[in-house]
JSON list of C-alpha atoms in Angstrom, two decimals:
[
{"chain": "A", "resi": 8, "resn": "GLU", "atom": "CA", "xyz": [-336.30, -77.21, -79.03]},
{"chain": "A", "resi": 9, "resn": "THR", "atom": "CA", "xyz": [-332.97, -77.04, -80.48]},
{"chain": "A", "resi": 10, "resn": "GLY", "atom": "CA", "xyz": [-331.40, -79.43, -78.73]},
{"chain": "A", "resi": 11, "resn": "VAL", "atom": "CA", "xyz": [-329.19, -77.94, -76.50]},
{"chain": "A", "resi": 12, "resn": "THR", "atom": "CA", "xyz": [-330.13, -77.50, -73.08]},
{"chain": "A", "resi": 13, "resn": "GLN", "atom": "CA", "xyz": [-328.84, -75.23, -70.77]},
{"chain": "A", "resi": 14, "resn": "THR", "atom": "CA", "xyz": [-329.28, -74.82, -65.75]},
{"chain": "A", "resi": 15, "resn": "PRO", "atom": "CA", "xyz": [-330.43, -72.75, -64.54]},
{"chain": "A", "resi": 16, "resn": "ARG", "atom": "CA", "xyz": [-332.49, -70.26, -66.70]},
{"chain": "A", "resi": 17, "resn": "HIS", "atom": "CA", "xyz": [-331.92, -67.42, -64.26]},
{"chain": "A", "resi": 18, "resn": "LEU", "atom": "CA", "xyz": [-329.32, -66.60, -61.76]},
{"chain": "A", "resi": 19, "resn": "VAL", "atom": "CA", "xyz": [-328.82, -64.21, -58.86]},
{"chain": "A", "resi": 20, "resn": "MET", "atom": "CA", "xyz": [-325.58, -63.91, -56.85]},
{"chain": "A", "resi": 21, "resn": "GLY", "atom": "CA", "xyz": [-323.17, -61.29, -55.34]},
{"chain": "A", "resi": 22, "resn": "MET", "atom": "CA", "xyz": [-320.01, -60.57, -56.31]},
{"chain": "A", "resi": 23, "resn": "THR", "atom": "CA", "xyz": [-318.30, -62.83, -53.98]},
{"chain": "A", "resi": 24, "resn": "ASN", "atom": "CA", "xyz": [-320.20, -65.86, -54.90]},
{"chain": "A", "resi": 25, "resn": "LYS", "atom": "CA", "xyz": [-318.96, -68.92, -57.02]},
{"chain": "A", "resi": 26, "resn": "LYS", "atom": "CA", "xyz": [-321.50, -70.76, -59.52]},
{"chain": "A", "resi": 27, "resn": "SER", "atom": "CA", "xyz": [-321.45, -72.30, -62.52]},
{"chain": "A", "resi": 28, "resn": "LEU", "atom": "CA", "xyz": [-323.26, -72.22, -65.63]},
{"chain": "A", "resi": 29, "resn": "LYS", "atom": "CA", "xyz": [-324.38, -76.03, -67.48]},
{"chain": "A", "resi": 30, "resn": "CYS", "atom": "CA", "xyz": [-324.91, -76.72, -71.10]},
{"chain": "A", "resi": 31, "resn": "GLU", "atom": "CA", "xyz": [-325.37, -79.47, -72.51]},
{"chain": "A", "resi": 32, "resn": "GLN", "atom": "CA", "xyz": [-326.26, -81.10, -76.55]},
{"chain": "A", "resi": 33, "resn": "HIS", "atom": "CA", "xyz": [-327.74, -83.55, -77.41]},
{"chain": "A", "resi": 34, "resn": "LEU", "atom": "CA", "xyz": [-327.08, -83.60, -80.98]},
{"chain": "A", "resi": 35, "resn": "GLY", "atom": "CA", "xyz": [-323.85, -85.43, -81.18]},
{"chain": "A", "resi": 36, "resn": "HIS", "atom": "CA", "xyz": [-321.90, -82.37, -82.47]},
{"chain": "A", "resi": 37, "resn": "ASN", "atom": "CA", "xyz": [-318.52, -81.69, -81.62]},
{"chain": "A", "resi": 38, "resn": "ALA", "atom": "CA", "xyz": [-318.53, -77.94, -81.23]},
{"chain": "A", "resi": 39, "resn": "MET", "atom": "CA", "xyz": [-320.09, -75.68, -78.53]},
{"chain": "A", "resi": 40, "resn": "TYR", "atom": "CA", "xyz": [-319.53, -72.02, -77.52]},
{"chain": "A", "resi": 41, "resn": "TRP", "atom": "CA", "xyz": [-320.41, -69.57, -74.74]},
{"chain": "A", "resi": 42, "resn": "TYR", "atom": "CA", "xyz": [-321.95, -66.07, -75.84]},
{"chain": "A", "resi": 43, "resn": "LYS", "atom": "CA", "xyz": [-322.75, -63.38, -74.04]},
{"chain": "A", "resi": 44, "resn": "GLN", "atom": "CA", "xyz": [-325.43, -61.11, -75.31]},
{"chain": "A", "resi": 45, "resn": "SER", "atom": "CA", "xyz": [-325.97, -57.43, -73.75]},
{"chain": "A", "resi": 46, "resn": "ALA", "atom": "CA", "xyz": [-328.61, -55.38, -74.08]},
{"chain": "A", "resi": 47, "resn": "LYS", "atom": "CA", "xyz": [-328.15, -53.40, -77.97]},
{"chain": "A", "resi": 48, "resn": "LYS", "atom": "CA", "xyz": [-324.75, -55.04, -78.71]},
{"chain": "A", "resi": 49, "resn": "PRO", "atom": "CA", "xyz": [-324.28, -57.85, -80.64]},
{"chain": "A", "resi": 50, "resn": "LEU", "atom": "CA", "xyz": [-323.58, -61.29, -79.50]},
{"chain": "A", "resi": 51, "resn": "GLU", "atom": "CA", "xyz": [-319.92, -61.75, -77.81]},
{"chain": "A", "resi": 52, "resn": "LEU", "atom": "CA", "xyz": [-317.86, -65.23, -78.39]},
{"chain": "A", "resi": 53, "resn": "MET", "atom": "CA", "xyz": [-316.29, -65.80, -75.55]},
{"chain": "A", "resi": 54, "resn": "PHE", "atom": "CA", "xyz": [-315.19, -69.03, -76.12]},
{"chain": "A", "resi": 55, "resn": "VAL", "atom": "CA", "xyz": [-314.99, -72.06, -78.56]},
{"chain": "A", "resi": 56, "resn": "TYR", "atom": "CA", "xyz": [-314.19, -75.62, -77.39]},
{"chain": "A", "resi": 57, "resn": "SER", "atom": "CA", "xyz": [-313.41, -77.74, -80.83]},
{"chain": "A", "resi": 58, "resn": "LEU", "atom": "CA", "xyz": [-313.14, -81.87, -79.96]},
{"chain": "A", "resi": 59, "resn": "GLU", "atom": "CA", "xyz": [-313.33, -80.88, -76.68]},
{"chain": "A", "resi": 60, "resn": "GLU", "atom": "CA", "xyz": [-310.77, -79.04, -76.69]},
{"chain": "A", "resi": 61, "resn": "ARG", "atom": "CA", "xyz": [-310.59, -74.88, -76.11]},
{"chain": "A", "resi": 62, "resn": "VAL", "atom": "CA", "xyz": [-309.89, -73.41, -79.64]},
{"chain": "A", "resi": 63, "resn": "GLU", "atom": "CA", "xyz": [-310.87, -69.69, -78.71]},
{"chain": "A", "resi": 64, "resn": "ASN", "atom": "CA", "xyz": [-310.23, -67.95, -75.61]},
{"chain": "A", "resi": 65, "resn": "ASN", "atom": "CA", "xyz": [-311.62, -64.49, -76.51]},
{"chain": "A", "resi": 66, "resn": "SER", "atom": "CA", "xyz": [-309.79, -61.76, -74.53]},
{"chain": "A", "resi": 67, "resn": "VAL", "atom": "CA", "xyz": [-312.13, -63.30, -71.86]},
{"chain": "A", "resi": 68, "resn": "PRO", "atom": "CA", "xyz": [-311.68, -62.05, -68.26]},
{"chain": "A", "resi": 69, "resn": "SER", "atom": "CA", "xyz": [-310.69, -65.00, -66.09]},
{"chain": "A", "resi": 70, "resn": "ARG", "atom": "CA", "xyz": [-313.44, -64.58, -63.51]},
{"chain": "A", "resi": 71, "resn": "PHE", "atom": "CA", "xyz": [-315.60, -66.56, -66.69]},
{"chain": "A", "resi": 72, "resn": "SER", "atom": "CA", "xyz": [-313.44, -70.09, -66.66]},
{"chain": "A", "resi": 73, "resn": "PRO", "atom": "CA", "xyz": [-314.89, -72.86, -68.58]},
{"chain": "A", "resi": 74, "resn": "GLU", "atom": "CA", "xyz": [-314.70, -76.28, -68.64]},
{"chain": "A", "resi": 75, "resn": "CYS", "atom": "CA", "xyz": [-315.64, -78.97, -71.51]},
{"chain": "A", "resi": 76, "resn": "PRO", "atom": "CA", "xyz": [-315.19, -82.68, -69.57]},
{"chain": "A", "resi": 77, "resn": "ASN", "atom": "CA", "xyz": [-316.87, -83.85, -72.59]},
{"chain": "A", "resi": 78, "resn": "SER", "atom": "CA", "xyz": [-318.68, -82.87, -75.81]},
{"chain": "A", "resi": 79, "resn": "SER", "atom": "CA", "xyz": [-321.28, -83.36, -75.15]},
{"chain": "A", "resi": 80, "resn": "HIS", "atom": "CA", "xyz": [-321.34, -81.24, -72.02]},
{"chain": "A", "resi": 81, "resn": "LEU", "atom": "CA", "xyz": [-319.76, -77.25, -71.50]},
{"chain": "A", "resi": 82, "resn": "PHE", "atom": "CA", "xyz": [-319.77, -75.28, -68.01]},
{"chain": "A", "resi": 83, "resn": "LEU", "atom": "CA", "xyz": [-319.09, -71.88, -67.51]},
{"chain": "A", "resi": 84, "resn": "HIS", "atom": "CA", "xyz": [-317.57, -71.16, -63.67]},
{"chain": "A", "resi": 85, "resn": "LEU", "atom": "CA", "xyz": [-318.40, -68.21, -62.40]},
{"chain": "A", "resi": 86, "resn": "HIS", "atom": "CA", "xyz": [-316.59, -66.20, -59.58]},
{"chain": "A", "resi": 87, "resn": "THR", "atom": "CA", "xyz": [-315.88, -62.54, -58.39]},
{"chain": "A", "resi": 88, "resn": "LEU", "atom": "CA", "xyz": [-318.56, -61.25, -60.98]},
{"chain": "A", "resi": 89, "resn": "GLN", "atom": "CA", "xyz": [-319.28, -57.76, -61.60]},
{"chain": "A", "resi": 90, "resn": "PRO", "atom": "CA", "xyz": [-322.44, -56.02, -62.20]},
{"chain": "A", "resi": 91, "resn": "GLU", "atom": "CA", "xyz": [-321.25, -55.07, -66.00]},
{"chain": "A", "resi": 92, "resn": "ASP", "atom": "CA", "xyz": [-321.13, -59.36, -65.68]},
{"chain": "A", "resi": 93, "resn": "SER", "atom": "CA", "xyz": [-324.96, -58.78, -65.77]},
{"chain": "A", "resi": 94, "resn": "ALA", "atom": "CA", "xyz": [-326.10, -60.45, -69.21]},
{"chain": "A", "resi": 95, "resn": "LEU", "atom": "CA", "xyz": [-327.74, -63.28, -70.91]},
{"chain": "A", "resi": 96, "resn": "TYR", "atom": "CA", "xyz": [-325.36, -65.99, -71.45]},
{"chain": "A", "resi": 97, "resn": "LEU", "atom": "CA", "xyz": [-326.09, -68.48, -74.40]},
{"chain": "A", "resi": 98, "resn": "CYS", "atom": "CA", "xyz": [-324.44, -71.48, -75.01]},
{"chain": "A", "resi": 99, "resn": "ALA", "atom": "CA", "xyz": [-324.59, -72.69, -78.98]},
{"chain": "A", "resi": 100, "resn": "SER", "atom": "CA", "xyz": [-323.41, -75.99, -80.39]},
{"chain": "A", "resi": 101, "resn": "SER", "atom": "CA", "xyz": [-321.97, -77.13, -84.20]},
{"chain": "A", "resi": 102, "resn": "GLN", "atom": "CA", "xyz": [-320.83, -79.92, -86.15]},
{"chain": "A", "resi": 103, "resn": "GLU", "atom": "CA", "xyz": [-317.54, -78.90, -88.04]},
{"chain": "A", "resi": 104, "resn": "GLY", "atom": "CA", "xyz": [-316.04, -80.78, -90.15]},
{"chain": "A", "resi": 105, "resn": "PRO", "atom": "CA", "xyz": [-313.29, -80.40, -92.76]},
{"chain": "A", "resi": 106, "resn": "GLY", "atom": "CA", "xyz": [-312.95, -78.59, -95.37]},
{"chain": "A", "resi": 107, "resn": "GLY", "atom": "CA", "xyz": [-316.68, -77.57, -95.66]},
{"chain": "A", "resi": 108, "resn": "GLY", "atom": "CA", "xyz": [-318.37, -74.35, -94.98]},
{"chain": "A", "resi": 109, "resn": "PRO", "atom": "CA", "xyz": [-320.17, -73.87, -91.12]},
{"chain": "A", "resi": 110, "resn": "ASP", "atom": "CA", "xyz": [-323.12, -75.51, -90.42]},
{"chain": "A", "resi": 111, "resn": "GLU", "atom": "CA", "xyz": [-325.77, -74.30, -88.57]},
{"chain": "A", "resi": 112, "resn": "GLN", "atom": "CA", "xyz": [-325.01, -73.52, -84.89]},
{"chain": "A", "resi": 113, "resn": "TYR", "atom": "CA", "xyz": [-327.51, -74.35, -82.22]},
{"chain": "A", "resi": 114, "resn": "PHE", "atom": "CA", "xyz": [-328.62, -72.77, -79.59]},
{"chain": "A", "resi": 115, "resn": "GLY", "atom": "CA", "xyz": [-329.97, -72.74, -76.02]},
{"chain": "A", "resi": 116, "resn": "PRO", "atom": "CA", "xyz": [-332.54, -70.92, -73.72]},
{"chain": "A", "resi": 117, "resn": "GLY", "atom": "CA", "xyz": [-330.20, -68.65, -72.58]},
{"chain": "A", "resi": 118, "resn": "THR", "atom": "CA", "xyz": [-329.11, -68.44, -68.44]},
{"chain": "A", "resi": 119, "resn": "ARG", "atom": "CA", "xyz": [-330.28, -64.68, -68.00]},
{"chain": "A", "resi": 120, "resn": "LEU", "atom": "CA", "xyz": [-327.43, -63.60, -65.18]},
{"chain": "A", "resi": 121, "resn": "THR", "atom": "CA", "xyz": [-328.15, -61.02, -62.90]},
{"chain": "A", "resi": 122, "resn": "VAL", "atom": "CA", "xyz": [-325.18, -59.42, -60.60]},
{"chain": "A", "resi": 123, "resn": "THR", "atom": "CA", "xyz": [-325.75, -57.79, -57.53]},
{"chain": "B", "resi": 11, "resn": "ALA", "atom": "CA", "xyz": [-311.63, -56.88, -88.14]},
{"chain": "B", "resi": 12, "resn": "GLN", "atom": "CA", "xyz": [-314.72, -58.23, -89.33]},
{"chain": "B", "resi": 13, "resn": "THR", "atom": "CA", "xyz": [-317.45, -57.25, -89.53]},
{"chain": "B", "resi": 14, "resn": "VAL", "atom": "CA", "xyz": [-321.43, -57.21, -89.34]},
{"chain": "B", "resi": 15, "resn": "THR", "atom": "CA", "xyz": [-323.60, -54.20, -89.15]},
{"chain": "B", "resi": 16, "resn": "GLN", "atom": "CA", "xyz": [-327.63, -53.83, -88.89]},
{"chain": "B", "resi": 17, "resn": "SER", "atom": "CA", "xyz": [-329.00, -50.25, -89.25]},
{"chain": "B", "resi": 18, "resn": "GLN", "atom": "CA", "xyz": [-332.43, -50.63, -87.97]},
{"chain": "B", "resi": 19, "resn": "PRO", "atom": "CA", "xyz": [-332.88, -50.90, -84.15]},
{"chain": "B", "resi": 20, "resn": "GLU", "atom": "CA", "xyz": [-336.42, -51.59, -84.20]},
{"chain": "B", "resi": 21, "resn": "MET", "atom": "CA", "xyz": [-338.84, -51.93, -87.62]},
{"chain": "B", "resi": 22, "resn": "SER", "atom": "CA", "xyz": [-342.78, -52.88, -86.92]},
{"chain": "B", "resi": 23, "resn": "VAL", "atom": "CA", "xyz": [-345.48, -54.15, -90.05]},
{"chain": "B", "resi": 24, "resn": "GLN", "atom": "CA", "xyz": [-348.78, -55.52, -90.14]},
{"chain": "B", "resi": 25, "resn": "GLU", "atom": "CA", "xyz": [-349.67, -58.57, -90.60]},
{"chain": "B", "resi": 26, "resn": "ALA", "atom": "CA", "xyz": [-349.84, -60.23, -94.00]},
{"chain": "B", "resi": 27, "resn": "GLU", "atom": "CA", "xyz": [-347.55, -57.61, -94.98]},
{"chain": "B", "resi": 28, "resn": "THR", "atom": "CA", "xyz": [-344.07, -57.53, -95.95]},
{"chain": "B", "resi": 29, "resn": "VAL", "atom": "CA", "xyz": [-340.61, -57.12, -94.07]},
{"chain": "B", "resi": 30, "resn": "THR", "atom": "CA", "xyz": [-337.17, -56.12, -95.52]},
{"chain": "B", "resi": 31, "resn": "LEU", "atom": "CA", "xyz": [-334.47, -56.08, -92.48]},
{"chain": "B", "resi": 32, "resn": "SER", "atom": "CA", "xyz": [-330.65, -54.54, -93.78]},
{"chain": "B", "resi": 33, "resn": "CYS", "atom": "CA", "xyz": [-327.35, -56.37, -93.14]},
{"chain": "B", "resi": 34, "resn": "THR", "atom": "CA", "xyz": [-324.13, -54.70, -94.65]},
{"chain": "B", "resi": 35, "resn": "TYR", "atom": "CA", "xyz": [-320.77, -56.93, -93.94]},
{"chain": "B", "resi": 36, "resn": "ASP", "atom": "CA", "xyz": [-316.86, -56.78, -94.08]},
{"chain": "B", "resi": 37, "resn": "THR", "atom": "CA", "xyz": [-315.11, -59.72, -95.01]},
{"chain": "B", "resi": 38, "resn": "SER", "atom": "CA", "xyz": [-311.16, -60.48, -95.42]},
{"chain": "B", "resi": 39, "resn": "GLU", "atom": "CA", "xyz": [-312.76, -64.26, -96.44]},
{"chain": "B", "resi": 40, "resn": "ASN", "atom": "CA", "xyz": [-312.81, -65.77, -99.85]},
{"chain": "B", "resi": 41, "resn": "ASN", "atom": "CA", "xyz": [-315.47, -68.20, -99.10]},
{"chain": "B", "resi": 42, "resn": "TYR", "atom": "CA", "xyz": [-317.76, -67.66, -96.74]},
{"chain": "B", "resi": 43, "resn": "TYR", "atom": "CA", "xyz": [-321.73, -67.54, -95.52]},
{"chain": "B", "resi": 44, "resn": "LEU", "atom": "CA", "xyz": [-323.98, -65.50, -93.86]},
{"chain": "B", "resi": 45, "resn": "PHE", "atom": "CA", "xyz": [-327.04, -66.60, -91.87]},
{"chain": "B", "resi": 46, "resn": "TRP", "atom": "CA", "xyz": [-330.11, -64.98, -90.42]},
{"chain": "B", "resi": 47, "resn": "TYR", "atom": "CA", "xyz": [-331.04, -66.28, -86.78]},
{"chain": "B", "resi": 48, "resn": "LYS", "atom": "CA", "xyz": [-334.28, -65.27, -85.83]},
{"chain": "B", "resi": 49, "resn": "GLN", "atom": "CA", "xyz": [-334.47, -64.82, -81.72]},
{"chain": "B", "resi": 50, "resn": "PRO", "atom": "CA", "xyz": [-337.89, -64.82, -80.02]},
{"chain": "B", "resi": 51, "resn": "PRO", "atom": "CA", "xyz": [-338.41, -63.66, -77.33]},
{"chain": "B", "resi": 52, "resn": "SER", "atom": "CA", "xyz": [-338.56, -66.90, -75.31]},
{"chain": "B", "resi": 53, "resn": "ARG", "atom": "CA", "xyz": [-335.08, -66.60, -75.83]},
{"chain": "B", "resi": 54, "resn": "GLN", "atom": "CA", "xyz": [-333.87, -69.72, -77.94]},
{"chain": "B", "resi": 55, "resn": "MET", "atom": "CA", "xyz": [-332.04, -68.74, -81.05]},
{"chain": "B", "resi": 56, "resn": "ILE", "atom": "CA", "xyz": [-332.86, -70.84, -84.66]},
{"chain": "B", "resi": 57, "resn": "LEU", "atom": "CA", "xyz": [-331.81, -70.56, -87.80]},
{"chain": "B", "resi": 58, "resn": "VAL", "atom": "CA", "xyz": [-334.16, -68.48, -90.09]},
{"chain": "B", "resi": 59, "resn": "ILE", "atom": "CA", "xyz": [-332.12, -69.02, -93.66]},
{"chain": "B", "resi": 60, "resn": "ARG", "atom": "CA", "xyz": [-328.39, -69.12, -94.81]},
{"chain": "B", "resi": 61, "resn": "GLN", "atom": "CA", "xyz": [-326.44, -68.09, -98.26]},
{"chain": "B", "resi": 62, "resn": "GLU", "atom": "CA", "xyz": [-323.22, -69.87, -99.71]},
{"chain": "B", "resi": 63, "resn": "ALA", "atom": "CA", "xyz": [-321.05, -66.41, -100.69]},
{"chain": "B", "resi": 64, "resn": "TYR", "atom": "CA", "xyz": [-320.11, -68.71, -104.05]},
{"chain": "B", "resi": 65, "resn": "LYS", "atom": "CA", "xyz": [-323.74, -69.26, -104.76]},
{"chain": "B", "resi": 66, "resn": "GLN", "atom": "CA", "xyz": [-325.47, -65.84, -107.00]},
{"chain": "B", "resi": 67, "resn": "GLN", "atom": "CA", "xyz": [-328.73, -67.12, -106.79]},
{"chain": "B", "resi": 68, "resn": "ASN", "atom": "CA", "xyz": [-330.54, -65.99, -103.43]},
{"chain": "B", "resi": 69, "resn": "ALA", "atom": "CA", "xyz": [-331.39, -68.18, -100.83]},
{"chain": "B", "resi": 70, "resn": "THR", "atom": "CA", "xyz": [-335.11, -69.06, -100.01]},
{"chain": "B", "resi": 71, "resn": "GLU", "atom": "CA", "xyz": [-337.00, -70.79, -96.88]},
{"chain": "B", "resi": 72, "resn": "ASN", "atom": "CA", "xyz": [-340.81, -70.33, -97.50]},
{"chain": "B", "resi": 73, "resn": "ARG", "atom": "CA", "xyz": [-341.26, -67.15, -96.74]},
{"chain": "B", "resi": 74, "resn": "PHE", "atom": "CA", "xyz": [-338.08, -65.97, -96.20]},
{"chain": "B", "resi": 75, "resn": "SER", "atom": "CA", "xyz": [-335.57, -64.60, -98.53]},
{"chain": "B", "resi": 76, "resn": "VAL", "atom": "CA", "xyz": [-333.13, -63.24, -98.97]},
{"chain": "B", "resi": 77, "resn": "ASN", "atom": "CA", "xyz": [-331.11, -60.42, -101.25]},
{"chain": "B", "resi": 78, "resn": "PHE", "atom": "CA", "xyz": [-327.47, -61.04, -101.16]},
{"chain": "B", "resi": 79, "resn": "GLN", "atom": "CA", "xyz": [-325.61, -59.02, -103.24]},
{"chain": "B", "resi": 80, "resn": "LYS", "atom": "CA", "xyz": [-322.04, -59.71, -103.08]},
{"chain": "B", "resi": 81, "resn": "ALA", "atom": "CA", "xyz": [-320.67, -56.23, -104.38]},
{"chain": "B", "resi": 82, "resn": "ALA", "atom": "CA", "xyz": [-322.35, -54.63, -101.85]},
{"chain": "B", "resi": 83, "resn": "LYS", "atom": "CA", "xyz": [-321.68, -57.02, -99.31]},
{"chain": "B", "resi": 84, "resn": "SER", "atom": "CA", "xyz": [-325.90, -56.47, -98.34]},
{"chain": "B", "resi": 85, "resn": "PHE", "atom": "CA", "xyz": [-327.82, -59.53, -97.06]},
{"chain": "B", "resi": 86, "resn": "SER", "atom": "CA", "xyz": [-331.06, -58.25, -96.66]},
{"chain": "B", "resi": 87, "resn": "LEU", "atom": "CA", "xyz": [-334.22, -60.44, -95.67]},
{"chain": "B", "resi": 88, "resn": "LYS", "atom": "CA", "xyz": [-337.01, -60.23, -96.86]},
{"chain": "B", "resi": 89, "resn": "ILE", "atom": "CA", "xyz": [-340.28, -61.72, -94.55]},
{"chain": "B", "resi": 90, "resn": "SER", "atom": "CA", "xyz": [-343.52, -62.10, -96.95]},
{"chain": "B", "resi": 91, "resn": "ASP", "atom": "CA", "xyz": [-346.85, -61.96, -95.83]},
{"chain": "B", "resi": 92, "resn": "SER", "atom": "CA", "xyz": [-345.90, -61.75, -92.23]},
{"chain": "B", "resi": 93, "resn": "GLN", "atom": "CA", "xyz": [-347.03, -63.36, -89.34]},
{"chain": "B", "resi": 94, "resn": "LEU", "atom": "CA", "xyz": [-347.75, -62.77, -85.77]},
{"chain": "B", "resi": 95, "resn": "GLY", "atom": "CA", "xyz": [-345.44, -65.57, -84.45]},
{"chain": "B", "resi": 96, "resn": "ASP", "atom": "CA", "xyz": [-342.27, -63.45, -86.53]},
{"chain": "B", "resi": 97, "resn": "THR", "atom": "CA", "xyz": [-342.25, -61.08, -84.19]},
{"chain": "B", "resi": 98, "resn": "ALA", "atom": "CA", "xyz": [-338.82, -61.58, -82.85]},
{"chain": "B", "resi": 99, "resn": "MET", "atom": "CA", "xyz": [-335.07, -59.91, -82.74]},
{"chain": "B", "resi": 100, "resn": "TYR", "atom": "CA", "xyz": [-333.08, -61.22, -85.54]},
{"chain": "B", "resi": 101, "resn": "PHE", "atom": "CA", "xyz": [-329.21, -61.57, -86.27]},
{"chain": "B", "resi": 102, "resn": "CYS", "atom": "CA", "xyz": [-327.30, -60.88, -89.32]},
{"chain": "B", "resi": 103, "resn": "ALA", "atom": "CA", "xyz": [-324.48, -63.02, -88.88]},
{"chain": "B", "resi": 104, "resn": "SER", "atom": "CA", "xyz": [-321.23, -64.38, -91.37]},
{"chain": "B", "resi": 105, "resn": "ASN", "atom": "CA", "xyz": [-318.90, -66.70, -90.64]},
{"chain": "B", "resi": 106, "resn": "MET", "atom": "CA", "xyz": [-314.84, -66.48, -89.97]},
{"chain": "B", "resi": 107, "resn": "PHE", "atom": "CA", "xyz": [-312.72, -69.45, -90.62]},
{"chain": "B", "resi": 108, "resn": "SER", "atom": "CA", "xyz": [-309.83, -69.30, -88.22]},
{"chain": "B", "resi": 109, "resn": "GLY", "atom": "CA", "xyz": [-307.44, -71.93, -86.40]},
{"chain": "B", "resi": 110, "resn": "GLY", "atom": "CA", "xyz": [-309.28, -74.87, -88.18]},
{"chain": "B", "resi": 111, "resn": "TYR", "atom": "CA", "xyz": [-312.99, -73.87, -87.01]},
{"chain": "B", "resi": 112, "resn": "ASN", "atom": "CA", "xyz": [-315.43, -71.52, -87.86]},
{"chain": "B", "resi": 113, "resn": "LYS", "atom": "CA", "xyz": [-317.06, -68.99, -85.60]},
{"chain": "B", "resi": 114, "resn": "LEU", "atom": "CA", "xyz": [-319.70, -66.47, -86.34]},
{"chain": "B", "resi": 115, "resn": "ILE", "atom": "CA", "xyz": [-319.47, -62.53, -85.75]},
{"chain": "B", "resi": 116, "resn": "PHE", "atom": "CA", "xyz": [-323.27, -61.63, -85.26]},
{"chain": "B", "resi": 117, "resn": "GLY", "atom": "CA", "xyz": [-324.26, -57.80, -86.42]},
{"chain": "B", "resi": 118, "resn": "ALA", "atom": "CA", "xyz": [-326.25, -56.00, -83.21]},
{"chain": "B", "resi": 119, "resn": "GLY", "atom": "CA", "xyz": [-329.53, -57.45, -84.35]},
{"chain": "B", "resi": 120, "resn": "THR", "atom": "CA", "xyz": [-333.23, -55.70, -85.11]},
{"chain": "B", "resi": 121, "resn": "ARG", "atom": "CA", "xyz": [-336.45, -56.24, -83.17]},
{"chain": "B", "resi": 122, "resn": "LEU", "atom": "CA", "xyz": [-339.36, -56.98, -85.17]},
{"chain": "B", "resi": 123, "resn": "ALA", "atom": "CA", "xyz": [-342.84, -55.97, -84.12]},
{"chain": "B", "resi": 124, "resn": "VAL", "atom": "CA", "xyz": [-345.43, -57.76, -86.50]},
{"chain": "B", "resi": 125, "resn": "HIS", "atom": "CA", "xyz": [-348.60, -56.22, -85.73]},
{"chain": "B", "resi": 126, "resn": "PRO", "atom": "CA", "xyz": [-352.56, -57.52, -85.93]}
]
């Protein structure tokens, strides 16, 4: 266990559904991330929250909507997805400090999303 | 753009033997960090080893060591005395500091199978 949990672990949804992915970190970190992992492709960074403020929105379609209500929780709200959005969605957290190098990112187990 | 390339989609090794996974990168950063992450079949990604580019000495963590060739922008991972539990996807990553925070750029991964 890395101290980062994600729910649900598996999700099947239709293209007209609305669902949310949840991530929680128990490490006291100040930065959280959403990644998309598709087969045979590098991990794609989707969103970054630093001190609960979104600092990166990596050209992600608006059908993905992140929310970070506090430093321990991160959500990814999904609506009107497409079949090509089927992937493993990983959440990560890290402790970012001023002037130093990047700290290790701790990953959750992921949510396997299938869009039908 | 910053890129990370892993040229070996799949590798296999016999238990107790040594295997080397390749990684090359391209970065415009002056000070940067390189990472190897492991993602076992259970899917939770964990950090294996980390190298700070300004340090000439290669990082080691027990059976894991790196061969960091800065001029060649090469960062290979050597696993000695391979164990069945080393079976996993291995991702090479470099950091990019932008907008006041760090983000990781990942390669496409190498799937390693350790056989008895």
